[in-house]
Amino acid sequence: VRVGILGAGQLGRMLALAAYPFGFRFRFYDPSPYAPAGQLAEQVAGTYDDTERLLEFADGLDVITYEFENVPVEAATLLSRHVPVYPPPQALEVSQDRITEKGLFGRLGIPVPAYVAVNSREELDYAVDRVGLPAVLKTTRWGYDGKGQAILRTPGDVEAAWSTLGGRALILEGFVGFDRELSLLSVRGRTGETTFYPLVENHHREGILRKTIAPAPDVSSGLQERAQGYASRILEELDYLGVLALELFQKGDELLANEMAPRVHNSGHWSIEGAETSQFENHLRAIAGLPLGSTVLRGQSVMLNLIGSLPPLEEVLSVPGAHLHLYAKEPRPGRKVGHITVRSDDPTDLPQRMEAVTKIIAASGG
Ligand code: AMP
């Protein structure tokens, strides 16, 4: 099977690594000729509005997927006239705009935080009245890792938030005083068969994911089922194929949807070692029309992102159960350059292993 991947970052890289063992071949498309997946496979460098380059990329491929949700819908649609593109380009369209996304969640009966669309200074005042404070002002498009967001705590914050974000299409969301953030990774295959990973717990700092605990502790079967029910509605509505990530806030017994990502997700990296079949392998199985793999856990895992600096290889590898993944990226502040999954079959080993790895990361400035 020849697979084309739009975007040659770390997610593309890990996708390729997952399916080389069963003979898949890969080709990447990325504006940068030096992207992390470039070491692994053929790469076509081009912009997303370059029709000729895109068609050159598509030539001879069996299926095309993407590793980030800001691929222009026009590019995905154009390609889909020549080669099947999964997940369906409509999933891109939904996830690229927070208003469209929340509209879909609402129509499907999936609870979301209070929100109001904001397109002018007057509308911001109205939204603050409606939603109340504290609230989060976000750009509706192109935000990632907490960029394009401002928290409004008091009426005095409104002006400053407007001066940084105003002029773009915005959304004001009620600030959710959540107990924790969870995510659900689901996979839907060609025949409509669907499988889920257990809910995982995510910890962010400065808007960037730092840590994922798999499985999330203390998840009742009711909570897992509710989350799966929400994801199933989205998968069916979009006639989805591949991995879908759904980010959720849990507050008491309440579960609110924050956003979805129509792709493999950072909060699923633990599954490389921590599940029978990783999210990457399952995504490729799904889009290639192959049977999905078991999502059963192998013990417990904690995934730690490496942000801005690289820890010494020898030290990390000396910790039992620690698995290091580096993305071939130049370290820069705030940049995800790799991750470590710490895994154990015996839950009593995990805290010690975690502590060792956390110390190594902290000592290297991460
Ligand atoms: P997002 O880009 O929407 O995923 O937001 C990034 C992070 O900001 C989330 O993972 C939360 O930690 C936080 N956040 C976003 N929206 C809200 C909200 N409405 N209430 C509280 N925290 C939020």
Short mmCIF file of C-alpha atoms and ligand atoms in Angstrom, two decimals:
data_model
loop_
_atom_site.label_atom_id
_atom_site.label_comp_id
_atom_site.label_asym_id
_atom_site.label_seq_id
_atom_site.Cartn_x
_atom_site.Cartn_y
_atom_site.Cartn_z
CA VAL A 1 0.00 0.00 0.00
CA ARG A 2 1.38 3.40 -0.98
CA VAL A 3 0.32 6.10 1.45
CA GLY A 4 0.67 9.84 0.98
CA ILE A 5 0.76 12.04 4.06
CA LEU A 6 0.12 15.77 4.01
CA GLY A 7 2.51 17.24 6.56
CA ALA A 8 5.89 15.73 7.40
CA GLY A 9 6.10 16.54 11.11
CA GLN A 10 6.47 14.12 14.00
CA LEU A 11 2.98 12.68 13.58
CA GLY A 12 3.71 11.80 9.95
CA ARG A 13 7.02 10.34 11.04
CA MET A 14 5.40 8.10 13.65
CA LEU A 15 2.70 7.05 11.16
CA ALA A 16 5.35 5.83 8.75
CA LEU A 17 7.30 4.04 11.49
CA ALA A 18 4.16 2.17 12.52
CA ALA A 19 3.39 0.60 9.15
CA TYR A 20 6.81 -0.06 7.65
CA PRO A 21 6.80 -3.46 9.41
CA PHE A 22 3.92 -4.62 7.25
CA GLY A 23 5.26 -3.24 4.04
CA PHE A 24 3.50 0.08 3.55
CA ARG A 25 5.37 2.75 1.63
CA PHE A 26 5.14 6.46 2.29
CA ARG A 27 5.45 9.79 0.54
CA PHE A 28 5.18 13.11 2.34
CA TYR A 29 4.06 16.56 1.27
CA ASP A 30 5.28 19.52 3.26
CA PRO A 31 6.18 23.15 2.59
CA SER A 32 9.49 22.57 4.40
CA PRO A 33 12.08 20.29 2.75
CA TYR A 34 13.66 19.71 6.20
CA ALA A 35 10.60 18.38 8.08
CA PRO A 36 10.99 15.52 10.64
CA ALA A 37 9.65 12.77 8.37
CA GLY A 38 12.07 13.65 5.58
CA GLN A 39 14.65 11.21 6.98
CA LEU A 40 12.27 8.31 6.50
CA ALA A 41 10.63 8.62 3.13
CA GLU A 42 10.35 10.36 -0.17
CA GLN A 43 9.22 13.95 0.30
CA VAL A 44 7.63 16.41 -2.09
CA ALA A 45 8.17 20.00 -1.01
CA GLY A 46 5.43 22.39 -2.01
CA THR A 47 2.80 24.81 -0.81
CA TYR A 48 -0.83 23.80 -0.38
CA ASP A 49 -1.99 26.04 -3.24
CA ASP A 50 0.42 24.53 -5.77
CA THR A 51 -1.93 22.30 -7.80
CA GLU A 52 0.80 20.93 -10.01
CA ARG A 53 3.00 19.91 -7.08
CA LEU A 54 0.03 18.36 -5.26
CA LEU A 55 -0.85 16.22 -8.26
CA GLU A 56 2.77 15.18 -8.66
CA PHE A 57 2.65 14.08 -5.01
CA ALA A 58 -0.61 12.16 -5.55
CA ASP A 59 0.66 10.27 -8.58
CA GLY A 60 0.73 6.51 -7.90
CA LEU A 61 -0.58 6.69 -4.33
CA ASP A 62 -3.33 4.37 -3.07
CA VAL A 63 -4.57 6.57 -0.25
CA ILE A 64 -3.81 9.99 1.21
CA THR A 65 -4.09 11.13 4.82
CA TYR A 66 -2.93 14.17 6.76
CA GLU A 67 -1.13 14.74 10.01
CA PHE A 68 -2.43 18.19 10.85
CA GLU A 69 -5.86 19.76 10.70
CA ASN A 70 -4.86 23.04 9.11
CA VAL A 71 -4.35 21.48 5.69
CA PRO A 72 -6.42 23.77 3.43
CA VAL A 73 -9.73 22.03 2.64
CA GLU A 74 -9.32 23.01 -1.05
CA ALA A 75 -6.06 21.04 -1.26
CA ALA A 76 -7.62 17.95 0.36
CA THR A 77 -10.68 18.19 -1.89
CA LEU A 78 -8.56 18.58 -5.01
CA LEU A 79 -6.51 15.51 -4.10
CA SER A 80 -9.63 13.49 -3.28
CA ARG A 81 -10.68 13.69 -6.95
CA HIS A 82 -7.63 11.59 -7.80
CA VAL A 83 -6.86 9.48 -4.73
CA PRO A 84 -9.10 8.71 -1.71
CA VAL A 85 -8.37 11.15 1.14
CA TYR A 86 -9.16 9.99 4.70
CA PRO A 87 -10.36 11.21 7.15
CA PRO A 88 -12.91 12.88 4.82
CA PRO A 89 -12.05 16.52 3.98
CA GLN A 90 -15.30 17.52 5.69
CA ALA A 91 -13.69 16.58 9.01
CA LEU A 92 -10.99 19.15 8.27
CA GLU A 93 -13.58 21.78 7.56
CA VAL A 94 -15.32 21.16 10.89
CA SER A 95 -12.19 21.10 13.00
CA GLN A 96 -10.66 24.20 11.41
CA ASP A 97 -13.32 26.52 12.75
CA ARG A 98 -14.26 26.50 16.43
CA ILE A 99 -17.75 27.86 15.71
CA THR A 100 -18.51 25.19 13.07
CA GLU A 101 -17.08 22.56 15.40
CA LYS A 102 -19.17 23.62 18.39
CA GLY A 103 -22.21 23.89 16.10
CA LEU A 104 -21.73 20.26 15.08
CA PHE A 105 -21.26 19.14 18.69
CA GLY A 106 -24.43 21.01 19.65
CA ARG A 107 -26.46 19.43 16.82
CA LEU A 108 -25.28 16.00 17.91
CA GLY A 109 -26.27 16.64 21.52
CA ILE A 110 -22.67 16.76 22.76
CA PRO A 111 -22.38 19.25 25.64
CA VAL A 112 -19.94 22.16 25.19
CA PRO A 113 -18.95 25.18 27.32
CA ALA A 114 -21.11 28.31 26.93
CA TYR A 115 -19.90 30.30 23.90
CA VAL A 116 -20.70 33.27 21.69
CA ALA A 117 -19.17 34.23 18.30
CA VAL A 118 -17.38 37.59 18.38
CA ASN A 119 -16.70 39.68 15.29
CA SER A 120 -16.53 43.22 16.67
CA ARG A 121 -15.73 45.14 19.84
CA GLU A 122 -19.47 45.58 20.53
CA GLU A 123 -20.04 41.87 20.11
CA LEU A 124 -17.29 41.21 22.64
CA ASP A 125 -19.12 43.30 25.27
CA TYR A 126 -22.33 41.44 24.46
CA ALA A 127 -20.53 38.08 24.69
CA VAL A 128 -19.01 38.97 28.08
CA ASP A 129 -22.52 39.78 29.31
CA ARG A 130 -23.90 36.51 27.99
CA VAL A 131 -21.07 34.14 28.96
CA GLY A 132 -19.91 35.90 32.14
CA LEU A 133 -16.37 36.08 33.54
CA PRO A 134 -13.93 34.42 33.72
CA ALA A 135 -13.96 33.54 30.04
CA VAL A 136 -11.52 32.57 27.29
CA LEU A 137 -11.30 34.56 24.06
CA LYS A 138 -9.95 32.51 21.14
CA THR A 139 -9.44 32.96 17.43
CA THR A 140 -11.88 30.67 15.63
CA ARG A 141 -9.15 29.46 13.26
CA TRP A 142 -5.41 28.59 13.17
CA GLY A 143 -4.95 28.35 16.93
CA TYR A 144 -2.68 25.63 18.31
CA ASP A 145 -0.87 24.91 21.57
CA GLY A 146 -2.75 27.72 23.32
CA LYS A 147 -1.74 30.34 20.72
CA GLY A 148 -4.39 32.88 19.74
CA GLN A 149 -6.05 32.78 23.18
CA ALA A 150 -6.55 35.18 26.08
CA ILE A 151 -8.16 34.62 29.46
CA LEU A 152 -10.49 37.37 30.67
CA ARG A 153 -10.75 37.38 34.45
CA THR A 154 -12.10 40.87 35.12
CA PRO A 155 -13.84 43.52 32.98
CA GLY A 156 -10.46 45.31 32.96
CA ASP A 157 -8.98 42.48 30.82
CA VAL A 158 -11.43 42.97 27.96
CA GLU A 159 -9.65 45.88 26.30
CA ALA A 160 -6.21 44.24 26.34
CA ALA A 161 -7.58 40.95 24.97
CA TRP A 162 -9.33 42.86 22.19
CA SER A 163 -6.20 44.76 21.25
CA THR A 164 -4.20 41.49 20.84
CA LEU A 165 -6.88 39.37 19.16
CA GLY A 166 -9.38 41.87 17.70
CA GLY A 167 -9.88 42.10 13.94
CA ARG A 168 -10.03 38.32 13.50
CA ALA A 169 -13.03 36.00 13.79
CA LEU A 170 -13.23 35.14 17.50
CA ILE A 171 -15.16 33.03 19.97
CA LEU A 172 -15.70 33.78 23.65
CA GLU A 173 -16.04 30.67 25.78
CA GLY A 174 -17.04 30.43 29.41
CA PHE A 175 -13.99 29.44 31.46
CA VAL A 176 -14.54 25.89 32.66
CA GLY A 177 -13.23 25.27 36.17
CA PHE A 178 -12.62 21.65 35.23
CA ASP A 179 -11.34 18.95 37.58
CA ARG A 180 -9.27 17.52 34.76
CA GLU A 181 -8.80 17.28 31.02
CA LEU A 182 -9.43 13.97 29.29
CA SER A 183 -9.22 12.80 25.72
CA LEU A 184 -10.70 9.93 23.84
CA LEU A 185 -9.05 8.36 20.82
CA SER A 186 -11.35 6.43 18.54
CA VAL A 187 -10.83 4.64 15.24
CA ARG A 188 -13.38 3.92 12.55
CA GLY A 189 -12.63 1.49 9.73
CA ARG A 190 -13.92 1.03 6.18
CA THR A 191 -16.83 -1.19 7.17
CA GLY A 192 -17.93 1.27 9.86
CA GLU A 193 -16.43 -0.86 12.64
CA THR A 194 -15.35 1.39 15.49
CA THR A 195 -12.97 0.90 18.37
CA PHE A 196 -11.87 3.09 21.26
CA TYR A 197 -8.88 3.51 23.50
CA PRO A 198 -9.54 4.07 27.20
CA LEU A 199 -9.94 7.71 28.26
CA VAL A 200 -6.60 9.30 29.13
CA GLU A 201 -5.84 12.23 31.43
CA ASN A 202 -3.94 15.22 30.01
CA HIS A 203 -1.93 17.89 31.78
CA HIS A 204 -1.12 21.16 30.01
CA ARG A 205 1.20 24.02 30.88
CA GLU A 206 1.13 27.31 28.99
CA GLY A 207 -1.37 25.75 26.59
CA ILE A 208 1.02 22.90 25.64
CA LEU A 209 0.43 19.25 26.50
CA ARG A 210 3.08 18.11 28.99
CA LYS A 211 1.86 14.76 30.25
CA THR A 212 -0.68 12.06 29.43
CA ILE A 213 -1.68 9.33 31.90
CA ALA A 214 -3.03 6.16 30.31
CA PRO A 215 -5.50 5.01 31.36
CA ALA A 216 -6.92 8.03 33.18
CA PRO A 217 -7.33 7.07 36.85
CA ASP A 218 -10.80 6.67 38.36
CA VAL A 219 -12.87 6.55 35.20
CA SER A 220 -16.27 4.98 35.79
CA SER A 221 -17.64 2.76 33.04
CA GLY A 222 -20.44 5.32 32.68
CA LEU A 223 -17.98 8.09 31.88
CA GLN A 224 -16.09 5.99 29.33
CA GLU A 225 -19.37 5.02 27.68
CA ARG A 226 -20.61 8.59 27.53
CA ALA A 227 -17.39 9.77 25.89
CA GLN A 228 -17.58 6.89 23.39
CA GLY A 229 -21.18 7.79 22.64
CA TYR A 230 -20.16 11.37 21.80
CA ALA A 231 -17.31 10.23 19.57
CA SER A 232 -19.54 7.68 17.80
CA ARG A 233 -22.01 10.39 16.83
CA ILE A 234 -19.22 12.47 15.27
CA LEU A 235 -17.72 9.46 13.47
CA GLU A 236 -21.05 8.49 11.98
CA GLU A 237 -22.11 12.01 11.09
CA LEU A 238 -18.89 12.59 9.14
CA ASP A 239 -18.77 9.05 7.69
CA TYR A 240 -15.32 9.08 9.23
CA LEU A 241 -12.34 6.88 8.52
CA GLY A 242 -9.21 6.79 10.67
CA VAL A 243 -8.32 8.04 14.14
CA LEU A 244 -10.31 10.86 15.73
CA ALA A 245 -9.26 12.58 18.95
CA LEU A 246 -11.87 14.23 21.16
CA GLU A 247 -10.65 16.58 23.90
CA LEU A 248 -12.91 16.83 26.92
CA PHE A 249 -13.22 18.71 30.19
CA GLN A 250 -14.47 16.78 33.22
CA LYS A 251 -16.10 18.71 36.03
CA GLY A 252 -17.69 16.45 38.62
CA ASP A 253 -19.97 14.21 36.65
CA GLU A 254 -20.12 16.65 33.76
CA LEU A 255 -18.28 15.96 30.50
CA LEU A 256 -17.89 18.87 28.06
CA ALA A 257 -16.32 18.68 24.61
CA ASN A 258 -13.53 21.19 23.99
CA GLU A 259 -12.37 20.28 20.50
CA MET A 260 -11.71 17.45 18.10
CA ALA A 261 -8.70 16.61 15.95
CA PRO A 262 -9.25 14.56 12.78
CA ARG A 263 -5.90 12.83 13.07
CA VAL A 264 -3.56 10.95 15.35
CA HIS A 265 -3.01 12.99 18.49
CA ASN A 266 -0.27 13.84 20.97
CA SER A 267 -2.40 12.38 23.78
CA GLY A 268 -2.23 9.00 22.00
CA HIS A 269 1.56 8.67 21.71
CA TRP A 270 1.67 6.39 24.76
CA SER A 271 -0.17 3.77 22.66
CA ILE A 272 3.04 2.92 20.75
CA GLU A 273 4.21 0.91 23.75
CA GLY A 274 1.13 1.06 25.96
CA ALA A 275 -1.49 -0.62 23.77
CA GLU A 276 -1.68 -3.81 21.75
CA THR A 277 -2.02 -1.66 18.59
CA SER A 278 -0.85 1.96 18.48
CA GLN A 279 -3.00 4.85 17.29
CA PHE A 280 -0.62 5.22 14.33
CA GLU A 281 -0.96 1.61 13.20
CA ASN A 282 -4.72 1.69 13.68
CA HIS A 283 -5.05 4.90 11.68
CA LEU A 284 -3.23 3.29 8.76
CA ARG A 285 -5.16 0.04 9.06
CA ALA A 286 -8.39 2.07 8.95
CA ILE A 287 -7.57 4.20 5.94
CA ALA A 288 -6.20 1.20 4.03
CA GLY A 289 -9.40 -0.76 4.61
CA LEU A 290 -7.69 -3.38 6.79
CA PRO A 291 -9.09 -4.88 10.01
CA LEU A 292 -8.54 -2.68 13.07
CA GLY A 293 -6.16 -3.85 15.79
CA SER A 294 -6.93 -4.43 19.45
CA THR A 295 -6.76 -1.35 21.68
CA VAL A 296 -6.23 -3.39 24.83
CA LEU A 297 -3.68 -1.83 27.19
CA ARG A 298 -0.28 -3.21 28.00
CA GLY A 299 0.02 -2.22 31.64
CA GLN A 300 -0.03 1.47 32.53
CA SER A 301 1.76 4.29 30.77
CA VAL A 302 2.66 7.90 31.28
CA MET A 303 3.79 9.99 28.31
CA LEU A 304 5.94 13.06 28.89
CA ASN A 305 6.55 15.56 26.11
CA LEU A 306 10.06 16.89 25.57
CA ILE A 307 9.66 20.60 25.02
CA GLY A 308 12.48 22.93 24.00
CA SER A 309 15.39 20.68 24.98
CA LEU A 310 16.72 17.15 24.59
CA PRO A 311 17.64 15.00 27.61
CA PRO A 312 20.77 12.81 27.45
CA LEU A 313 19.98 9.59 25.58
CA GLU A 314 21.99 7.30 27.89
CA GLU A 315 20.26 8.56 31.01
CA VAL A 316 16.74 8.13 29.65
CA LEU A 317 17.49 4.68 28.29
CA SER A 318 18.87 3.57 31.65
CA VAL A 319 15.40 3.86 33.23
CA PRO A 320 13.50 0.56 32.97
CA GLY A 321 10.29 0.88 30.99
CA ALA A 322 11.26 4.29 29.52
CA HIS A 323 10.87 4.60 25.74
CA LEU A 324 12.41 7.59 24.02
CA HIS A 325 11.11 9.08 20.78
CA LEU A 326 12.96 11.96 19.15
CA TYR A 327 11.52 13.81 16.18
CA ALA A 328 14.70 15.06 14.45
CA LYS A 329 13.77 18.66 15.24
CA GLU A 330 16.11 21.46 16.29
CA PRO A 331 15.32 22.36 19.94
CA ARG A 332 13.72 25.78 20.35
CA PRO A 333 11.79 27.18 23.33
CA GLY A 334 8.22 25.86 23.39
CA ARG A 335 8.86 23.36 20.57
CA LYS A 336 7.92 19.69 20.90
CA VAL A 337 11.11 17.82 20.06
CA GLY A 338 10.25 14.36 21.34
CA HIS A 339 8.47 12.38 24.01
CA ILE A 340 9.15 9.65 26.53
CA THR A 341 6.64 6.98 27.41
CA VAL A 342 7.20 5.29 30.75
CA ARG A 343 5.39 1.98 30.91
CA SER A 344 4.99 -0.75 33.45
CA ASP A 345 3.03 -3.95 33.94
CA ASP A 346 3.27 -3.47 37.68
CA PRO A 347 1.55 -0.23 38.78
CA THR A 348 3.78 -0.02 41.87
CA ASP A 349 6.87 0.44 39.64
CA LEU A 350 5.47 3.36 37.72
CA PRO A 351 5.88 6.23 40.23
CA GLN A 352 9.58 5.46 40.70
CA ARG A 353 10.24 5.23 36.97
CA MET A 354 8.30 8.44 36.41
CA GLU A 355 10.27 10.26 39.05
CA ALA A 356 13.56 9.18 37.49
CA VAL A 357 12.49 10.36 34.03
CA THR A 358 10.99 13.62 35.33
CA LYS A 359 14.33 14.41 37.04
CA ILE A 360 16.29 13.75 33.85
CA ILE A 361 13.97 15.99 31.83
CA ALA A 362 14.11 18.79 34.43
CA ALA A 363 17.93 18.62 34.59
CA SER A 364 18.09 19.08 30.82
CA GLY A 365 15.94 22.21 31.05
CA GLY A 366 12.66 20.71 29.76
P1 AMP B 1 -7.61 24.59 23.02
O1 AMP B 1 -6.70 25.21 22.00
O2 AMP B 1 -9.03 25.00 22.85
O3 AMP B 1 -7.45 23.11 23.12
O4 AMP B 1 -7.12 25.16 24.43
C1 AMP B 1 -5.85 24.85 24.99
C2 AMP B 1 -5.97 24.62 26.49
O5 AMP B 1 -6.49 25.82 27.12
C3 AMP B 1 -6.96 23.53 26.88
O6 AMP B 1 -6.36 22.27 26.80
C4 AMP B 1 -7.31 23.97 28.30
O7 AMP B 1 -6.28 23.63 29.20
C5 AMP B 1 -7.37 25.47 28.18
N1 AMP B 1 -8.75 25.90 27.85
C6 AMP B 1 -9.26 26.04 26.62
N2 AMP B 1 -10.54 26.42 26.64
C7 AMP B 1 -10.89 26.52 27.93
C8 AMP B 1 -12.11 26.86 28.62
N3 AMP B 1 -13.23 27.20 27.96
N4 AMP B 1 -12.09 26.83 29.98
C9 AMP B 1 -10.96 26.50 30.65
N5 AMP B 1 -9.80 26.18 30.05
C10 AMP B 1 -9.74 26.18 28.72
#
